[in-house]
Amino acid sequence: MHIILAILGGLAGLVGAGSFGALLGAVIGILIAEVLAQRRRIAALEKIAGTPQSILSSEVVFTPVADAAVPEREAQTGATSPQRPPQSENHTAPMEGSPSGYQPKTAEIQSTTPFDSFFAGLGTGVTRISSLLSSFFTGGNLVLKIGVVILFFGVAFLLKYAAQRNLVPLEFRLAGVAAGGLVLLAAGWQLRRRVLGYGLILQGGGIGILYLVIYAAARLYHFLPLTLSLAVMIALVVLSSFLAILQESKSLAMAGIVGGFLAPVLMSTGEGSHVLLFSYYALLNIGILAIAWFKSWRELNLLGFFFTFAIATLWGASAYQPRYFASTEPFLVFFFLLYVVVSVLFAHRQPLNLKGFIDGPLVFGLPLVATSLQYCLVQDYRYGMALSVLALGLFYAVLATLLWRRLQEGMRMLTEAFLAMAIVFGSLTIPLALDGQWTSAVWALEGAAMIWVGVRQERFAARIFALLLQVGAAIGFLDAGWYPFGASVFLNRFFLGCVLISLAALFSSWYLEKFRSRLRRWEGFLPLPLMIWGLLWWFMAGWNEADRHFAEEEFVNILLLYLCCSTMVMTMVARRIDWRQLILSQLIFLPAVALAAPLSILAQQSHWHLFAGWGWLAWPVALFTIYRLLFLVEDQWPQRYARIWHITAMCLVLFVLSQEVAWLANKFIDPSLTWQAVCWGLVPASAVYILLRWGGGLRWPIGKFPDEYLGAGCAVIALLLLFWHLWCLGLTGDPVLIGYLPLINPLEMSQIFTLIVLFFWNRERGQREVLRPAGFLAMPVSAGNVLLGIAGFLLLNATAARTVHFFGGIPYTSWDLYHSVIFQSALAALWGAMALVITVWSARSGSRRVWCVGALLLAMVVVKLFAVDLSGTGTVARIISFLVVGILMLIIGYFSPLPPKDLGEKQ
């Protein structure tokens, strides 16, 4: 064995590199022989130990083949055997290198992944090649085999030598060699019946010689037209394929294919057309495809794959130029598609217990080799490699889909392998074509797609990988998060990248929520964080655009428009796909709008105008969105939240209207605070009046939620109006344009109007139990009347103070008014008059409590008068106060000398 391989290596080295090459080739041959010998010893030891590793490896990648030792033994002994019938496709034979009768289990085959098959197949492929070399030199008729090989090389060198020396006319040389090839072919066909192995070897040698002759006649001497030579070569391919299939001889097919591939190499002079060369190889590969249609001969497939792409790589490294692209690219695509079909046929033609079994080196090695060669072809073109891998990914995706739909049974492993490569090449497209931001965004979408695949196929690892991919995409996006210079608003890579990352997270959340039953228990907590993550990216994108492209005073308005559009789109989508979590998330919209109102006012520091700039569009759209959202999804929210939304929305609408009316008054009437205060009271009070008068006629929202609008909503407004009354006490009430008149001025008339409206609302809620608010807003009707009475009392006191201020020249401050005798006298007279009215009215109506209030007020007046010093300034005013109070007490004593005896109170 060592001597034979040393001689062969030395001869090969001598031909290629002279004496040094002969020495180097001999050393390499000895090393190869030693490696093969070590493998045989290890295999023997494993067999003795009872743990044959060949069986374990064969369970992964070996394909059932017929026992090749029979023809070799026949050739060695000269015994004859009848021609074996063709082996059925469904027949299961023992694997080469495994014990006789051993059959791998289908479940074990199906449980291996495509990547396991690739690595295991790569290792066992080397083992198979070494075993084939070993069996070639150690089994069968070794002399015959070496003789055919030497004869083939001798004919090749003879043709080349004759062409260079012109010893014999070309026609006779070629005819003689062709005749010799035909004689070998015929002799081998005749001997197949007696010595099958001998005949097969002769047939293979004859076919190889015919390949040499045809190629030399067309390529070197141009005796044959290109069309005719191609036709003859096609015939040889068909003939060799037919003979190999007919005799079930893998060795014949391999001999013919090897001869066909080596013919152009041996006859090459370094010149000629690459189109002719690749056309010739295309014909040989079509023959391999034809054989693969009937037989799953793995070695033949790998042999053709190796020769085709190895020779193509050598030619590309030495002779390719960019101008050859148009004539080279079609051949690369053709060879790639052909071997994809071969790999599918190999998996499909397996026996039943190995159906769908894949050839790892061919399935995974083909795209790697093809993409490497494609890179060399398109490296000078912009986006050339990106488009190439994109097309490759789409091709594998379509192929996986077709296999899954049409050949689903037993083809799962091959389908998953193609799907994995579709994902890999699709992912490679992104960094090859786009920058870091686009790459991260598209990877996030790929993560969402992996979520879909992982849920549908119930693959936990795919779902985890998808989540990690989305997180990594987000980190990568932020790492490359520079904002493009001169970018258009909402039409730039940063905004669109954020939106894509958000959409990926939102889709993942929805799909995991929809198919929660297919997930593991702890995965049920993932949809909510994913939804929050997606919403954060979505609104971060809008925030960034509003901040970078608009002025500071327009930031809130633009962000509010973005928020409105986003809310409506999400709501419609969530209702369409029945995503309850996303519908509930829209509850944050109203608090966000309520927060935007004061922020917008603060941003407009010069004019405090909500409708300034884009506000004229943003705020009407925001208010419309609020009620549109309520109309669409209020029934899908918890009832409590819906009620709070209606109340808050009502208050927000009144706030916006009050603010704008106050701004109009400030701009067109008078810039003083009085007119603005009037607007802040009149607008809410008018709204309450309108609701009381006509609100019941609206079917929605007031007709559907009367308690929220006429009850709790009006209660909130009433409480705010009472605080507004307290605030107005500190205002002078100067109307500027029309002059001040007590009780007949804008501020005090608006206060009186609000008190009247609140009184009627309080009485209405007392008559209708359903309008009584609950919680901290709940208050008896009598208590409400007391508050309104106190507010009216304070209003009259403020009127007296303003009257003294405008007509008596007393400054409108608490200190000056308190020390003013005129104001104190005016209060005494006012309180006395109020006590008269209260006591007389209570006596006639029979209300003891109200009479007591009037009497208490009168007592306060008396105390106040006796506490006044009659000496000093303001004596006349004090005397007048005494006289007025005394007269009032006489009147009270006449009309109501005692409190009513009826202890009941009439309301």
PDB file of C-alpha atoms in Angstrom, residues 560-764:
ATOM      1  CA  LEU A 560     -49.619  66.029  20.543  1.00  0.00           C
ATOM      2  CA  LEU A 561     -50.482  65.503  16.860  1.00  0.00           C
ATOM      3  CA  TYR A 562     -48.145  62.513  16.712  1.00  0.00           C
ATOM      4  CA  LEU A 563     -49.749  61.119  19.858  1.00  0.00           C
ATOM      5  CA  CYS A 564     -53.255  61.524  18.406  1.00  0.00           C
ATOM      6  CA  CYS A 565     -52.432  59.854  15.109  1.00  0.00           C
ATOM      7  CA  SER A 566     -50.613  57.015  16.872  1.00  0.00           C
ATOM      8  CA  THR A 567     -53.491  56.440  19.266  1.00  0.00           C
ATOM      9  CA  MET A 568     -56.109  56.256  16.524  1.00  0.00           C
ATOM     10  CA  VAL A 569     -54.015  53.906  14.372  1.00  0.00           C
ATOM     11  CA  MET A 570     -53.217  51.611  17.292  1.00  0.00           C
ATOM     12  CA  THR A 571     -56.845  51.581  18.396  1.00  0.00           C
ATOM     13  CA  MET A 572     -58.143  50.606  14.969  1.00  0.00           C
ATOM     14  CA  VAL A 573     -55.513  47.893  14.582  1.00  0.00           C
ATOM     15  CA  ALA A 574     -56.109  46.570  18.102  1.00  0.00           C
ATOM     16  CA  ARG A 575     -59.861  46.355  17.498  1.00  0.00           C
ATOM     17  CA  ARG A 576     -59.295  44.619  14.181  1.00  0.00           C
ATOM     18  CA  ILE A 577     -57.013  41.922  15.619  1.00  0.00           C
ATOM     19  CA  ASP A 578     -58.771  41.810  19.011  1.00  0.00           C
ATOM     20  CA  TRP A 579     -55.696  42.799  21.026  1.00  0.00           C
ATOM     21  CA  ARG A 580     -57.113  43.723  24.431  1.00  0.00           C
ATOM     22  CA  GLN A 581     -53.791  44.685  26.003  1.00  0.00           C
ATOM     23  CA  LEU A 582     -53.107  47.344  23.383  1.00  0.00           C
ATOM     24  CA  ILE A 583     -56.638  48.698  23.789  1.00  0.00           C
ATOM     25  CA  LEU A 584     -56.080  49.044  27.523  1.00  0.00           C
ATOM     26  CA  SER A 585     -52.764  50.776  26.912  1.00  0.00           C
ATOM     27  CA  GLN A 586     -54.591  53.653  25.219  1.00  0.00           C
ATOM     28  CA  LEU A 587     -55.746  54.744  28.673  1.00  0.00           C
ATOM     29  CA  ILE A 588     -52.502  56.731  28.904  1.00  0.00           C
ATOM     30  CA  PHE A 589     -53.649  59.032  26.090  1.00  0.00           C
ATOM     31  CA  LEU A 590     -55.901  61.302  28.170  1.00  0.00           C
ATOM     32  CA  PRO A 591     -53.350  61.855  30.986  1.00  0.00           C
ATOM     33  CA  ALA A 592     -50.772  62.687  28.328  1.00  0.00           C
ATOM     34  CA  VAL A 593     -53.092  65.256  26.719  1.00  0.00           C
ATOM     35  CA  ALA A 594     -53.972  66.729  30.126  1.00  0.00           C
ATOM     36  CA  LEU A 595     -50.262  67.111  30.867  1.00  0.00           C
ATOM     37  CA  ALA A 596     -49.689  68.713  27.476  1.00  0.00           C
ATOM     38  CA  ALA A 597     -52.141  71.551  28.222  1.00  0.00           C
ATOM     39  CA  PRO A 598     -50.109  73.345  30.931  1.00  0.00           C
ATOM     40  CA  LEU A 599     -46.860  72.517  29.110  1.00  0.00           C
ATOM     41  CA  SER A 600     -48.209  74.146  25.965  1.00  0.00           C
ATOM     42  CA  ILE A 601     -49.234  77.248  27.890  1.00  0.00           C
ATOM     43  CA  LEU A 602     -45.803  77.502  29.474  1.00  0.00           C
ATOM     44  CA  ALA A 603     -44.171  77.094  26.066  1.00  0.00           C
ATOM     45  CA  GLN A 604     -46.172  80.095  24.773  1.00  0.00           C
ATOM     46  CA  GLN A 605     -44.626  82.489  27.271  1.00  0.00           C
ATOM     47  CA  SER A 606     -45.329  85.589  25.221  1.00  0.00           C
ATOM     48  CA  HIS A 607     -49.093  85.155  24.721  1.00  0.00           C
ATOM     49  CA  TRP A 608     -50.329  82.132  26.759  1.00  0.00           C
ATOM     50  CA  HIS A 609     -52.323  80.897  23.791  1.00  0.00           C
ATOM     51  CA  LEU A 610     -53.088  77.188  23.318  1.00  0.00           C
ATOM     52  CA  PHE A 611     -54.130  77.591  19.688  1.00  0.00           C
ATOM     53  CA  ALA A 612     -50.949  79.415  18.689  1.00  0.00           C
ATOM     54  CA  GLY A 613     -48.887  77.915  15.861  1.00  0.00           C
ATOM     55  CA  TRP A 614     -49.852  74.316  15.211  1.00  0.00           C
ATOM     56  CA  GLY A 615     -52.084  74.417  18.273  1.00  0.00           C
ATOM     57  CA  TRP A 616     -55.078  75.422  16.131  1.00  0.00           C
ATOM     58  CA  LEU A 617     -54.880  71.913  14.640  1.00  0.00           C
ATOM     59  CA  ALA A 618     -53.406  69.916  17.517  1.00  0.00           C
ATOM     60  CA  TRP A 619     -55.978  70.702  20.195  1.00  0.00           C
ATOM     61  CA  PRO A 620     -59.164  70.186  18.169  1.00  0.00           C
ATOM     62  CA  VAL A 621     -57.688  66.906  16.906  1.00  0.00           C
ATOM     63  CA  ALA A 622     -56.749  65.902  20.449  1.00  0.00           C
ATOM     64  CA  LEU A 623     -60.240  66.610  21.827  1.00  0.00           C
ATOM     65  CA  PHE A 624     -61.845  64.795  18.904  1.00  0.00           C
ATOM     66  CA  THR A 625     -59.508  61.822  19.435  1.00  0.00           C
ATOM     67  CA  ILE A 626     -60.483  61.631  23.102  1.00  0.00           C
ATOM     68  CA  TYR A 627     -64.179  61.269  22.400  1.00  0.00           C
ATOM     69  CA  ARG A 628     -63.652  59.109  19.331  1.00  0.00           C
ATOM     70  CA  LEU A 629     -61.546  56.752  21.405  1.00  0.00           C
ATOM     71  CA  LEU A 630     -64.219  56.675  24.092  1.00  0.00           C
ATOM     72  CA  PHE A 631     -66.896  55.905  21.543  1.00  0.00           C
ATOM     73  CA  LEU A 632     -64.902  53.017  20.068  1.00  0.00           C
ATOM     74  CA  VAL A 633     -63.484  51.220  23.088  1.00  0.00           C
ATOM     75  CA  GLU A 634     -65.242  52.421  26.257  1.00  0.00           C
ATOM     76  CA  ASP A 635     -67.134  49.134  26.449  1.00  0.00           C
ATOM     77  CA  GLN A 636     -63.843  47.209  26.388  1.00  0.00           C
ATOM     78  CA  TRP A 637     -62.340  49.173  29.255  1.00  0.00           C
ATOM     79  CA  PRO A 638     -63.157  48.577  32.918  1.00  0.00           C
ATOM     80  CA  GLN A 639     -66.258  50.629  33.742  1.00  0.00           C
ATOM     81  CA  ARG A 640     -64.449  52.579  36.421  1.00  0.00           C
ATOM     82  CA  TYR A 641     -61.785  53.783  34.007  1.00  0.00           C
ATOM     83  CA  ALA A 642     -64.372  54.737  31.401  1.00  0.00           C
ATOM     84  CA  ARG A 643     -66.247  56.886  33.962  1.00  0.00           C
ATOM     85  CA  ILE A 644     -63.049  58.644  35.022  1.00  0.00           C
ATOM     86  CA  TRP A 645     -62.212  59.278  31.351  1.00  0.00           C
ATOM     87  CA  HIS A 646     -65.589  60.932  30.684  1.00  0.00           C
ATOM     88  CA  ILE A 647     -65.285  63.197  33.715  1.00  0.00           C
ATOM     89  CA  THR A 648     -61.678  64.149  32.941  1.00  0.00           C
ATOM     90  CA  ALA A 649     -62.445  64.713  29.259  1.00  0.00           C
ATOM     91  CA  MET A 650     -65.310  67.057  30.164  1.00  0.00           C
ATOM     92  CA  CYS A 651     -63.075  69.087  32.484  1.00  0.00           C
ATOM     93  CA  LEU A 652     -60.281  69.209  29.886  1.00  0.00           C
ATOM     94  CA  VAL A 653     -62.626  70.503  27.187  1.00  0.00           C
ATOM     95  CA  LEU A 654     -63.852  73.268  29.515  1.00  0.00           C
ATOM     96  CA  PHE A 655     -60.270  74.137  30.442  1.00  0.00           C
ATOM     97  CA  VAL A 656     -59.268  74.552  26.800  1.00  0.00           C
ATOM     98  CA  LEU A 657     -62.362  76.628  25.999  1.00  0.00           C
ATOM     99  CA  SER A 658     -61.922  78.815  29.081  1.00  0.00           C
ATOM    100  CA  GLN A 659     -58.277  79.418  28.295  1.00  0.00           C
ATOM    101  CA  GLU A 660     -58.990  80.432  24.705  1.00  0.00           C
ATOM    102  CA  VAL A 661     -61.945  82.683  25.597  1.00  0.00           C
ATOM    103  CA  ALA A 662     -59.815  84.349  28.286  1.00  0.00           C
ATOM    104  CA  TRP A 663     -57.064  84.876  25.711  1.00  0.00           C
ATOM    105  CA  LEU A 664     -59.543  86.455  23.307  1.00  0.00           C
ATOM    106  CA  ALA A 665     -60.812  88.785  26.048  1.00  0.00           C
ATOM    107  CA  ASN A 666     -57.275  89.723  26.944  1.00  0.00           C
ATOM    108  CA  LYS A 667     -56.437  90.465  23.300  1.00  0.00           C
ATOM    109  CA  PHE A 668     -59.564  92.250  22.078  1.00  0.00           C
ATOM    110  CA  ILE A 669     -61.221  93.758  25.209  1.00  0.00           C
ATOM    111  CA  ASP A 670     -58.707  94.626  27.914  1.00  0.00           C
ATOM    112  CA  PRO A 671     -55.447  93.101  29.117  1.00  0.00           C
ATOM    113  CA  SER A 672     -56.423  93.461  32.779  1.00  0.00           C
ATOM    114  CA  LEU A 673     -57.029  90.385  34.885  1.00  0.00           C
ATOM    115  CA  THR A 674     -60.694  91.205  35.494  1.00  0.00           C
ATOM    116  CA  TRP A 675     -61.989  90.224  32.071  1.00  0.00           C
ATOM    117  CA  GLN A 676     -59.932  87.032  32.028  1.00  0.00           C
ATOM    118  CA  ALA A 677     -61.369  86.095  35.434  1.00  0.00           C
ATOM    119  CA  VAL A 678     -64.860  86.672  34.066  1.00  0.00           C
ATOM    120  CA  CYS A 679     -64.191  84.220  31.235  1.00  0.00           C
ATOM    121  CA  TRP A 680     -62.786  81.571  33.590  1.00  0.00           C
ATOM    122  CA  GLY A 681     -66.095  81.637  35.491  1.00  0.00           C
ATOM    123  CA  LEU A 682     -68.621  82.184  32.727  1.00  0.00           C
ATOM    124  CA  VAL A 683     -67.480  79.351  30.427  1.00  0.00           C
ATOM    125  CA  PRO A 684     -67.776  76.500  32.989  1.00  0.00           C
ATOM    126  CA  ALA A 685     -70.990  77.922  34.455  1.00  0.00           C
ATOM    127  CA  SER A 686     -72.504  78.227  30.988  1.00  0.00           C
ATOM    128  CA  ALA A 687     -71.491  74.624  30.291  1.00  0.00           C
ATOM    129  CA  VAL A 688     -73.299  73.448  33.439  1.00  0.00           C
ATOM    130  CA  TYR A 689     -76.376  75.425  32.441  1.00  0.00           C
ATOM    131  CA  ILE A 690     -76.361  73.942  28.940  1.00  0.00           C
ATOM    132  CA  LEU A 691     -75.994  70.433  30.337  1.00  0.00           C
ATOM    133  CA  LEU A 692     -78.921  70.990  32.709  1.00  0.00           C
ATOM    134  CA  ARG A 693     -81.112  72.475  30.029  1.00  0.00           C
ATOM    135  CA  TRP A 694     -80.333  70.410  26.921  1.00  0.00           C
ATOM    136  CA  GLY A 695     -77.857  67.708  27.905  1.00  0.00           C
ATOM    137  CA  GLY A 696     -80.470  65.033  28.456  1.00  0.00           C
ATOM    138  CA  GLY A 697     -81.398  65.081  24.783  1.00  0.00           C
ATOM    139  CA  LEU A 698     -77.993  63.755  23.686  1.00  0.00           C
ATOM    140  CA  ARG A 699     -77.913  59.959  23.439  1.00  0.00           C
ATOM    141  CA  TRP A 700     -74.122  59.887  23.729  1.00  0.00           C
ATOM    142  CA  PRO A 701     -72.173  60.589  25.793  1.00  0.00           C
ATOM    143  CA  ILE A 702     -74.500  62.377  28.251  1.00  0.00           C
ATOM    144  CA  GLY A 703     -77.503  60.109  27.685  1.00  0.00           C
ATOM    145  CA  LYS A 704     -75.367  57.023  28.261  1.00  0.00           C
ATOM    146  CA  PHE A 705     -73.368  58.478  31.179  1.00  0.00           C
ATOM    147  CA  PRO A 706     -75.704  60.958  32.963  1.00  0.00           C
ATOM    148  CA  ASP A 707     -74.081  60.420  36.344  1.00  0.00           C
ATOM    149  CA  GLU A 708     -70.654  61.283  34.961  1.00  0.00           C
ATOM    150  CA  TYR A 709     -71.717  64.520  33.249  1.00  0.00           C
ATOM    151  CA  LEU A 710     -74.661  65.846  35.297  1.00  0.00           C
ATOM    152  CA  GLY A 711     -73.478  64.298  38.537  1.00  0.00           C
ATOM    153  CA  ALA A 712     -69.768  63.840  39.244  1.00  0.00           C
ATOM    154  CA  GLY A 713     -68.645  65.988  36.327  1.00  0.00           C
ATOM    155  CA  CYS A 714     -70.734  68.984  37.367  1.00  0.00           C
ATOM    156  CA  ALA A 715     -69.674  68.410  40.981  1.00  0.00           C
ATOM    157  CA  VAL A 716     -66.038  68.795  39.978  1.00  0.00           C
ATOM    158  CA  ILE A 717     -66.882  71.968  38.058  1.00  0.00           C
ATOM    159  CA  ALA A 718     -68.898  73.297  41.003  1.00  0.00           C
ATOM    160  CA  LEU A 719     -65.982  72.731  43.345  1.00  0.00           C
ATOM    161  CA  LEU A 720     -63.633  74.507  40.952  1.00  0.00           C
ATOM    162  CA  LEU A 721     -66.068  77.402  40.606  1.00  0.00           C
ATOM    163  CA  LEU A 722     -66.204  77.823  44.395  1.00  0.00           C
ATOM    164  CA  PHE A 723     -62.412  78.110  44.428  1.00  0.00           C
ATOM    165  CA  TRP A 724     -62.742  80.571  41.572  1.00  0.00           C
ATOM    166  CA  HIS A 725     -65.091  82.652  43.771  1.00  0.00           C
ATOM    167  CA  LEU A 726     -62.503  82.753  46.507  1.00  0.00           C
ATOM    168  CA  TRP A 727     -59.860  83.824  44.016  1.00  0.00           C
ATOM    169  CA  CYS A 728     -62.105  86.606  42.660  1.00  0.00           C
ATOM    170  CA  LEU A 729     -62.423  88.118  46.169  1.00  0.00           C
ATOM    171  CA  GLY A 730     -58.878  89.404  45.804  1.00  0.00           C
ATOM    172  CA  LEU A 731     -59.590  91.220  42.532  1.00  0.00           C
ATOM    173  CA  THR A 732     -60.643  94.878  42.403  1.00  0.00           C
ATOM    174  CA  GLY A 733     -63.120  94.078  39.626  1.00  0.00           C
ATOM    175  CA  ASP A 734     -62.242  97.211  37.646  1.00  0.00           C
ATOM    176  CA  PRO A 735     -63.929  96.825  34.237  1.00  0.00           C
ATOM    177  CA  VAL A 736     -61.809  99.744  32.905  1.00  0.00           C
ATOM    178  CA  LEU A 737     -63.887 100.459  29.825  1.00  0.00           C
ATOM    179  CA  ILE A 738     -67.331 100.962  31.397  1.00  0.00           C
ATOM    180  CA  GLY A 739     -66.633 102.006  34.992  1.00  0.00           C
ATOM    181  CA  TYR A 740     -67.559 100.254  38.227  1.00  0.00           C
ATOM    182  CA  LEU A 741     -71.096  99.941  39.550  1.00  0.00           C
ATOM    183  CA  PRO A 742     -71.869  97.704  42.553  1.00  0.00           C
ATOM    184  CA  LEU A 743     -73.297  94.359  41.452  1.00  0.00           C
ATOM    185  CA  ILE A 744     -73.634  95.706  37.904  1.00  0.00           C
ATOM    186  CA  ASN A 745     -70.170  94.980  36.598  1.00  0.00           C
ATOM    187  CA  PRO A 746     -68.756  92.032  34.632  1.00  0.00           C
ATOM    188  CA  LEU A 747     -66.966  90.305  37.515  1.00  0.00           C
ATOM    189  CA  GLU A 748     -69.769  90.418  40.077  1.00  0.00           C
ATOM    190  CA  MET A 749     -72.452  89.647  37.520  1.00  0.00           C
ATOM    191  CA  SER A 750     -70.492  86.544  36.414  1.00  0.00           C
ATOM    192  CA  GLN A 751     -70.179  85.533  40.062  1.00  0.00           C
ATOM    193  CA  ILE A 752     -73.887  85.946  40.623  1.00  0.00           C
ATOM    194  CA  PHE A 753     -74.594  83.939  37.451  1.00  0.00           C
ATOM    195  CA  THR A 754     -72.382  81.072  38.550  1.00  0.00           C
ATOM    196  CA  LEU A 755     -74.030  80.967  41.983  1.00  0.00           C
ATOM    197  CA  ILE A 756     -77.485  80.832  40.419  1.00  0.00           C
ATOM    198  CA  VAL A 757     -76.457  78.031  38.036  1.00  0.00           C
ATOM    199  CA  LEU A 758     -74.904  76.061  40.872  1.00  0.00           C
ATOM    200  CA  PHE A 759     -78.011  76.534  43.001  1.00  0.00           C
ATOM    201  CA  PHE A 760     -80.250  75.095  40.285  1.00  0.00           C
ATOM    202  CA  TRP A 761     -77.808  72.222  39.682  1.00  0.00           C
ATOM    203  CA  ASN A 762     -77.767  71.468  43.425  1.00  0.00           C
ATOM    204  CA  ARG A 763     -81.555  71.463  43.517  1.00  0.00           C
ATOM    205  CA  GLU A 764     -81.696  69.221  40.413  1.00  0.00           C
TER     206      GLU A 764
END
